CSV table of C-alpha atoms in Angstrom, one decimal:
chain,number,residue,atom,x,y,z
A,85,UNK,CA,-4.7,25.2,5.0
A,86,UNK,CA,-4.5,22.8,1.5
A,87,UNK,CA,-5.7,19.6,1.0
A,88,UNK,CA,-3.1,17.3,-0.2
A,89,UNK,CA,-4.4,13.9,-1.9
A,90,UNK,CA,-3.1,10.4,-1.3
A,91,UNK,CA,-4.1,7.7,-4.0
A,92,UNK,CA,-3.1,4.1,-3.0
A,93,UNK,CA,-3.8,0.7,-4.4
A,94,UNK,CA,-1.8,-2.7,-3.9
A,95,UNK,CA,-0.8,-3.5,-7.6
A,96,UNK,CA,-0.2,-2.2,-10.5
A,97,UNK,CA,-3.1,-4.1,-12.5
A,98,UNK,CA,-6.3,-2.1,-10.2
A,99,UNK,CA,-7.5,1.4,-11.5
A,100,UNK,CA,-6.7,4.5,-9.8
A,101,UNK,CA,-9.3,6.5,-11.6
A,102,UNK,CA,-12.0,6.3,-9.1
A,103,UNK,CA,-9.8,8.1,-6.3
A,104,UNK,CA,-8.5,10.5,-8.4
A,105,UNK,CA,-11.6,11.8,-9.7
A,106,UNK,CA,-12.5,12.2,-5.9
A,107,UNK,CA,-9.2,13.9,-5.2
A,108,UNK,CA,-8.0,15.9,-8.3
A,109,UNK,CA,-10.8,18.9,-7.8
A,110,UNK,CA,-10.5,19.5,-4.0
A,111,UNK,CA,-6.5,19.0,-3.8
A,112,UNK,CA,-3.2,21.0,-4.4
A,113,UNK,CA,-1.7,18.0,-5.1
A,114,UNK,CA,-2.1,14.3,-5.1
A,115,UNK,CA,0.0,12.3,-4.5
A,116,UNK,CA,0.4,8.2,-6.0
A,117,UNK,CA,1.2,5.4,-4.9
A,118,UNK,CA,1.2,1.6,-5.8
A,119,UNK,CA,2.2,-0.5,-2.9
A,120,UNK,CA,0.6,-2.7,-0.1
A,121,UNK,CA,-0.8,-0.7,3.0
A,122,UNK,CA,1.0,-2.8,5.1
A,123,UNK,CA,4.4,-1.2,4.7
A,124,UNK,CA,6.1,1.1,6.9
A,125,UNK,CA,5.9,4.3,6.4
A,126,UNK,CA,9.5,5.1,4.9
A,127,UNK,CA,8.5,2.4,2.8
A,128,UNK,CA,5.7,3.7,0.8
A,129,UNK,CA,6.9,6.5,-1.5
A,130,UNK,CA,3.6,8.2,-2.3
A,131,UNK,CA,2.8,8.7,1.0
A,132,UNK,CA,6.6,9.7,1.8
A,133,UNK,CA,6.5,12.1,-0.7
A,134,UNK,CA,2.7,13.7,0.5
A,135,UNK,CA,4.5,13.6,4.0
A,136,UNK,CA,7.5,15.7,2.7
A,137,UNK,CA,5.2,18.2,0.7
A,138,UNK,CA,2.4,18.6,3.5
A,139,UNK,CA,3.1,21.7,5.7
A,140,UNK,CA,1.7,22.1,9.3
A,141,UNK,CA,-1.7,22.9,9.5
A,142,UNK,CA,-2.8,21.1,6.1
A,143,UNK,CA,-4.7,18.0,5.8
A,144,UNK,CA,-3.7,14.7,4.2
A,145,UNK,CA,-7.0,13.7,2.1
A,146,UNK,CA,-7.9,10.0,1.2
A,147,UNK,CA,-11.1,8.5,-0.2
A,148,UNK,CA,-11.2,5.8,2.2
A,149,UNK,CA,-9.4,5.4,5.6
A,150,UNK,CA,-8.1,1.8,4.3
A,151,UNK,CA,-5.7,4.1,2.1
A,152,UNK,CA,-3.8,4.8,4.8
A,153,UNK,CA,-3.2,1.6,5.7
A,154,UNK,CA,-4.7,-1.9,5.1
A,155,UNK,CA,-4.2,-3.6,8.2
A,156,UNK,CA,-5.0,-1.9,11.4
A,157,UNK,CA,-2.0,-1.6,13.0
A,158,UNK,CA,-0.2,0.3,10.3
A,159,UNK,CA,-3.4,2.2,9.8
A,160,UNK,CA,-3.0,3.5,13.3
A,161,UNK,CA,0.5,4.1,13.4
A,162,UNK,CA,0.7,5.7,10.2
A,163,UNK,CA,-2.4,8.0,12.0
A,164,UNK,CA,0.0,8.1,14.7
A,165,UNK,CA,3.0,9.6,12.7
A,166,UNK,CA,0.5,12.3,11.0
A,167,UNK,CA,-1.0,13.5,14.1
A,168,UNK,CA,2.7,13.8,15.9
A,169,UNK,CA,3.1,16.2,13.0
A,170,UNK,CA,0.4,18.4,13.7
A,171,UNK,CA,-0.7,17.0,10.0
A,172,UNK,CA,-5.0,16.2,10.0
A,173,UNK,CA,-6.4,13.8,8.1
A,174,UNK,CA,-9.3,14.0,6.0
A,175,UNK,CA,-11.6,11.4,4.7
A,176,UNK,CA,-14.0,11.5,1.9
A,177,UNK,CA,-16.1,8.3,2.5
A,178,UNK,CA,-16.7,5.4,4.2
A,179,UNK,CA,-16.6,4.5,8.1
A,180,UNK,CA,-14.4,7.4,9.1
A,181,UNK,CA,-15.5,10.1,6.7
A,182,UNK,CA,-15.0,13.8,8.1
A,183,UNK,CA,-11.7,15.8,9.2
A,184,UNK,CA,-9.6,14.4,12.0
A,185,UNK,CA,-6.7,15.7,14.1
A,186,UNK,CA,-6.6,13.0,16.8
A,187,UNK,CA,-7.0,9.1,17.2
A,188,UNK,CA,-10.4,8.1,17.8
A,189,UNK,CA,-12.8,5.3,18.3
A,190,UNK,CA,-14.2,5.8,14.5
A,191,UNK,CA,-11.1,5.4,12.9
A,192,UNK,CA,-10.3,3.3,15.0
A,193,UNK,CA,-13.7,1.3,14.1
A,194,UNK,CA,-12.8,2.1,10.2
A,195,UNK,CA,-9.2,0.5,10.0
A,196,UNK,CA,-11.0,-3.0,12.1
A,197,UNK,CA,-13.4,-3.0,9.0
A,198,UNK,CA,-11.2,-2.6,6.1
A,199,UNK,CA,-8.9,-5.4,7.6
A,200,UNK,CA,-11.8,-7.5,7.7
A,201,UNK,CA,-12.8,-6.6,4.5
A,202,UNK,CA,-9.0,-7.3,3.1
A,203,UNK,CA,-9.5,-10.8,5.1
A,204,UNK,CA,-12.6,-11.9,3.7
A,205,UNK,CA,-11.2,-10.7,-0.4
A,206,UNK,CA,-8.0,-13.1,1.0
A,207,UNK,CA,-9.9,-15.9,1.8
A,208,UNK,CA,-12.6,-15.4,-1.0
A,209,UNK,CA,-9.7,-15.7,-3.7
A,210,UNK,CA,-7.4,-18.5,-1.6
A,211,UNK,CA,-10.9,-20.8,-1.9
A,212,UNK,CA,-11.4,-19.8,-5.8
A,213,UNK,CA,-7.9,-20.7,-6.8
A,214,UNK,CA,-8.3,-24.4,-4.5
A,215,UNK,CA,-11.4,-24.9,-6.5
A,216,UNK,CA,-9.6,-24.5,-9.6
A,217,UNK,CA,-6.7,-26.3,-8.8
A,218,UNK,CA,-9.5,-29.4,-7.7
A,219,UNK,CA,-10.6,-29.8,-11.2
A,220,UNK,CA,-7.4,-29.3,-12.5
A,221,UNK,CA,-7.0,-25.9,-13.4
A,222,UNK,CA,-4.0,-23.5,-12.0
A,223,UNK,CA,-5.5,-19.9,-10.9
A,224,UNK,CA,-3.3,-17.0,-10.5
A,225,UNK,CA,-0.6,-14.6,-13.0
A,226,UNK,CA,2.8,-16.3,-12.8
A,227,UNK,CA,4.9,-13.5,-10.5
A,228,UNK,CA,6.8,-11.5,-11.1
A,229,UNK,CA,9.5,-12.0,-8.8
A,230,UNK,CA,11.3,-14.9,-9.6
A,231,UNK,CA,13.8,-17.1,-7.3
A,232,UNK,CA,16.5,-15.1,-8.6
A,233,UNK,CA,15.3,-11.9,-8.0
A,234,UNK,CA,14.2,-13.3,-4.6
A,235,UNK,CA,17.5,-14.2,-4.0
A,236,UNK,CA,19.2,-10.9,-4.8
A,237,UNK,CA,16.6,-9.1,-2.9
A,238,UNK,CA,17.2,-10.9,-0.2
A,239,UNK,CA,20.9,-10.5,-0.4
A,240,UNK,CA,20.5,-7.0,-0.5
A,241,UNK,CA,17.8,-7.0,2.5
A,242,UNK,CA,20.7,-8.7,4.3
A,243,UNK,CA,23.0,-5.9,3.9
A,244,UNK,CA,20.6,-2.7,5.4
A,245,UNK,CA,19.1,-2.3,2.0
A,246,UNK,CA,15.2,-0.9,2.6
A,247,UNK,CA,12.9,-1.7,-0.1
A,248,UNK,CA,12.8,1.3,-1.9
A,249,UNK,CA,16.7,1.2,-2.1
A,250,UNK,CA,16.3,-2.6,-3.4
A,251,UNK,CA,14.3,-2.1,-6.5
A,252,UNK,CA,16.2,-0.3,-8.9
A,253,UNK,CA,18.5,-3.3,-9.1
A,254,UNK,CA,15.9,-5.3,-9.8
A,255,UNK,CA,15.2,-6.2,-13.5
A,256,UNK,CA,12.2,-8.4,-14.4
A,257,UNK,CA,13.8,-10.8,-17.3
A,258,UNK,CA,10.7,-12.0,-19.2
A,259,UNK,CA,6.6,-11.4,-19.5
A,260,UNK,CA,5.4,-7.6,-20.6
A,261,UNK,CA,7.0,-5.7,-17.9
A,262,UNK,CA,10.3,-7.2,-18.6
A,263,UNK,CA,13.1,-4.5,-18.5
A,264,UNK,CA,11.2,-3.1,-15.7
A,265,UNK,CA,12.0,-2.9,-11.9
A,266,UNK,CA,9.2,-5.0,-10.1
A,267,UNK,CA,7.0,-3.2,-7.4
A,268,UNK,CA,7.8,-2.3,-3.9
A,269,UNK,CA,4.9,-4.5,-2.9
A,270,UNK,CA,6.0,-7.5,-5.2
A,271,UNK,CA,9.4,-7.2,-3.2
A,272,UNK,CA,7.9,-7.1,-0.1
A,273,UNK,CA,5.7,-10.7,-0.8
A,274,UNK,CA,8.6,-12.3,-2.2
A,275,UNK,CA,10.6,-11.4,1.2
A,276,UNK,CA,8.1,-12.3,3.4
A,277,UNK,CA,7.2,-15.3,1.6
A,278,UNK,CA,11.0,-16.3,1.3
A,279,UNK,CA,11.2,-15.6,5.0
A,280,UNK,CA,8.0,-17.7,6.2
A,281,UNK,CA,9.7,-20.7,4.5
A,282,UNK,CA,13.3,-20.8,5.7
A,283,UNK,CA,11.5,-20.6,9.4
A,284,UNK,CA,8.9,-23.4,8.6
C-alpha cells in the first residue's frame, strides 16, 4: 500500500507550503492542484492525475477533508468515485482525520463544516468589499478573465469543450500573468457568472 498526496487550493495567490510539508515525508508522490473544490472530477487535473497514478489498495492522502472537495456534495461524490475504486482515503487533520474506505457519518459531518466554513469566508469578504465600496473605495484584484475571454470560453463551452480542454486557448492580454493561460477555476467563475446573468 503507498500513500499518494493531494495538495489543493482555489487560486493561484494562497500558499501550498503548509500541505506539502504535511504530505512530502509520508507520500510516494503528491500530487498539485490549483482549482476550486467545486469542480467535477474530470475537471480537476491534480486530482485526475493522483486518480490515474493511485493503484488499488493505496490510499489518496489529504490534510484536510475540504481538499477533496469544498462543497459537500462534490466532497461526497468525489468520496463516492474513490471508494467505487477500491481507492481509501486518508486524512491528516481536522474533523475526519484517520483512514477511510467507506462513506460515513464523520466525513459526512467534515464536508457540512468546511462548506460552512467556505460560507461564512464568502460572506465575511462580500460585507468587507460593501463597506469599502460605502466610503467610496473599490475592494477586490481586477480579474483575470475579461469579457473577451469570457466570450470565447463560452463559445468553446458551447461546442463540448470541458474546461481543461478550454484553457490553453486562452491568453490573458495584460497585468503580470499576461501571456499566460488563466486558471481552470478563473474559467469556471467567469462561466458561471456569465451564465447566472443571461438567465436573470
Amino acid at each position: 500500500m503507498a500513500l499518494v498526496g493531494l495538495v489543493r487550493v482555489s487560486t493561484d495567490k494562497q500558499n501550498v507550503d503548509r500541505q506539502h510539508d504535511a504530505l512530502d515525508p509520508i507520500c510516494v508522490k503528491v500530487f498539485e492542484e490549483k482549482v476550486s473544490g467545486k469542480l467535477s472530477v474530470d475537471e480537476r487535473p491534480g486530482l485526475s492525475a493522483a486518480l490515474d497514478y493511485v493503484r488499488e489498495g493505496d490510499m489518496l492522502t489529504v490534510q484536510e477533508v475540504d481538499r477533496l472537495g469544498r462543497d459537500t456534495l462534490t466532497g461526497l461524490m468525489t468520496l463516492a468515485e474513490l471508494f467505487q475504486r477500491n481507492i481509501a482515503v486518508k486524512v491528516l487533520e481536522g474533523v475526519g482525520a484517520g483512514e477511510h474506505t467507506e462513506s460515513n457519518l464523520l466525513l459526512e459531518l467534515a464536508f457540512v463544516l468546511a462548506s460552512e466554513r467556505r460560507r461564512d469566508i464568502v460572506k465575511k469578504t462580500k460585507d468587507g468589499l460593501a463597506a469599502a465600496r460605502a466610503r467610496g473605495r473599490i475592494g477586490g484584484r481586477r480579474p483575470v478573465m475579461t469579457e473577451a475571454l469570457t466570450i470565447q470560453a463560452v463559445a468553446l463551452k458551447e461546442k463540448g469543450f470541458t474546461l481543461r480542454q478550454i484553457q490553453p486557448h486562452l491568453r490573458i492580454a495584460e497585468g503580470k500573468n499576461k501571456g499566460k493561460n488563466p486558471s481552470i477555476g478563473a474559467i469556471s467563475q467567469a462561466l458561471s457568472s456569465h451564465a447566472a446573468g443571461a438567465t436573470s
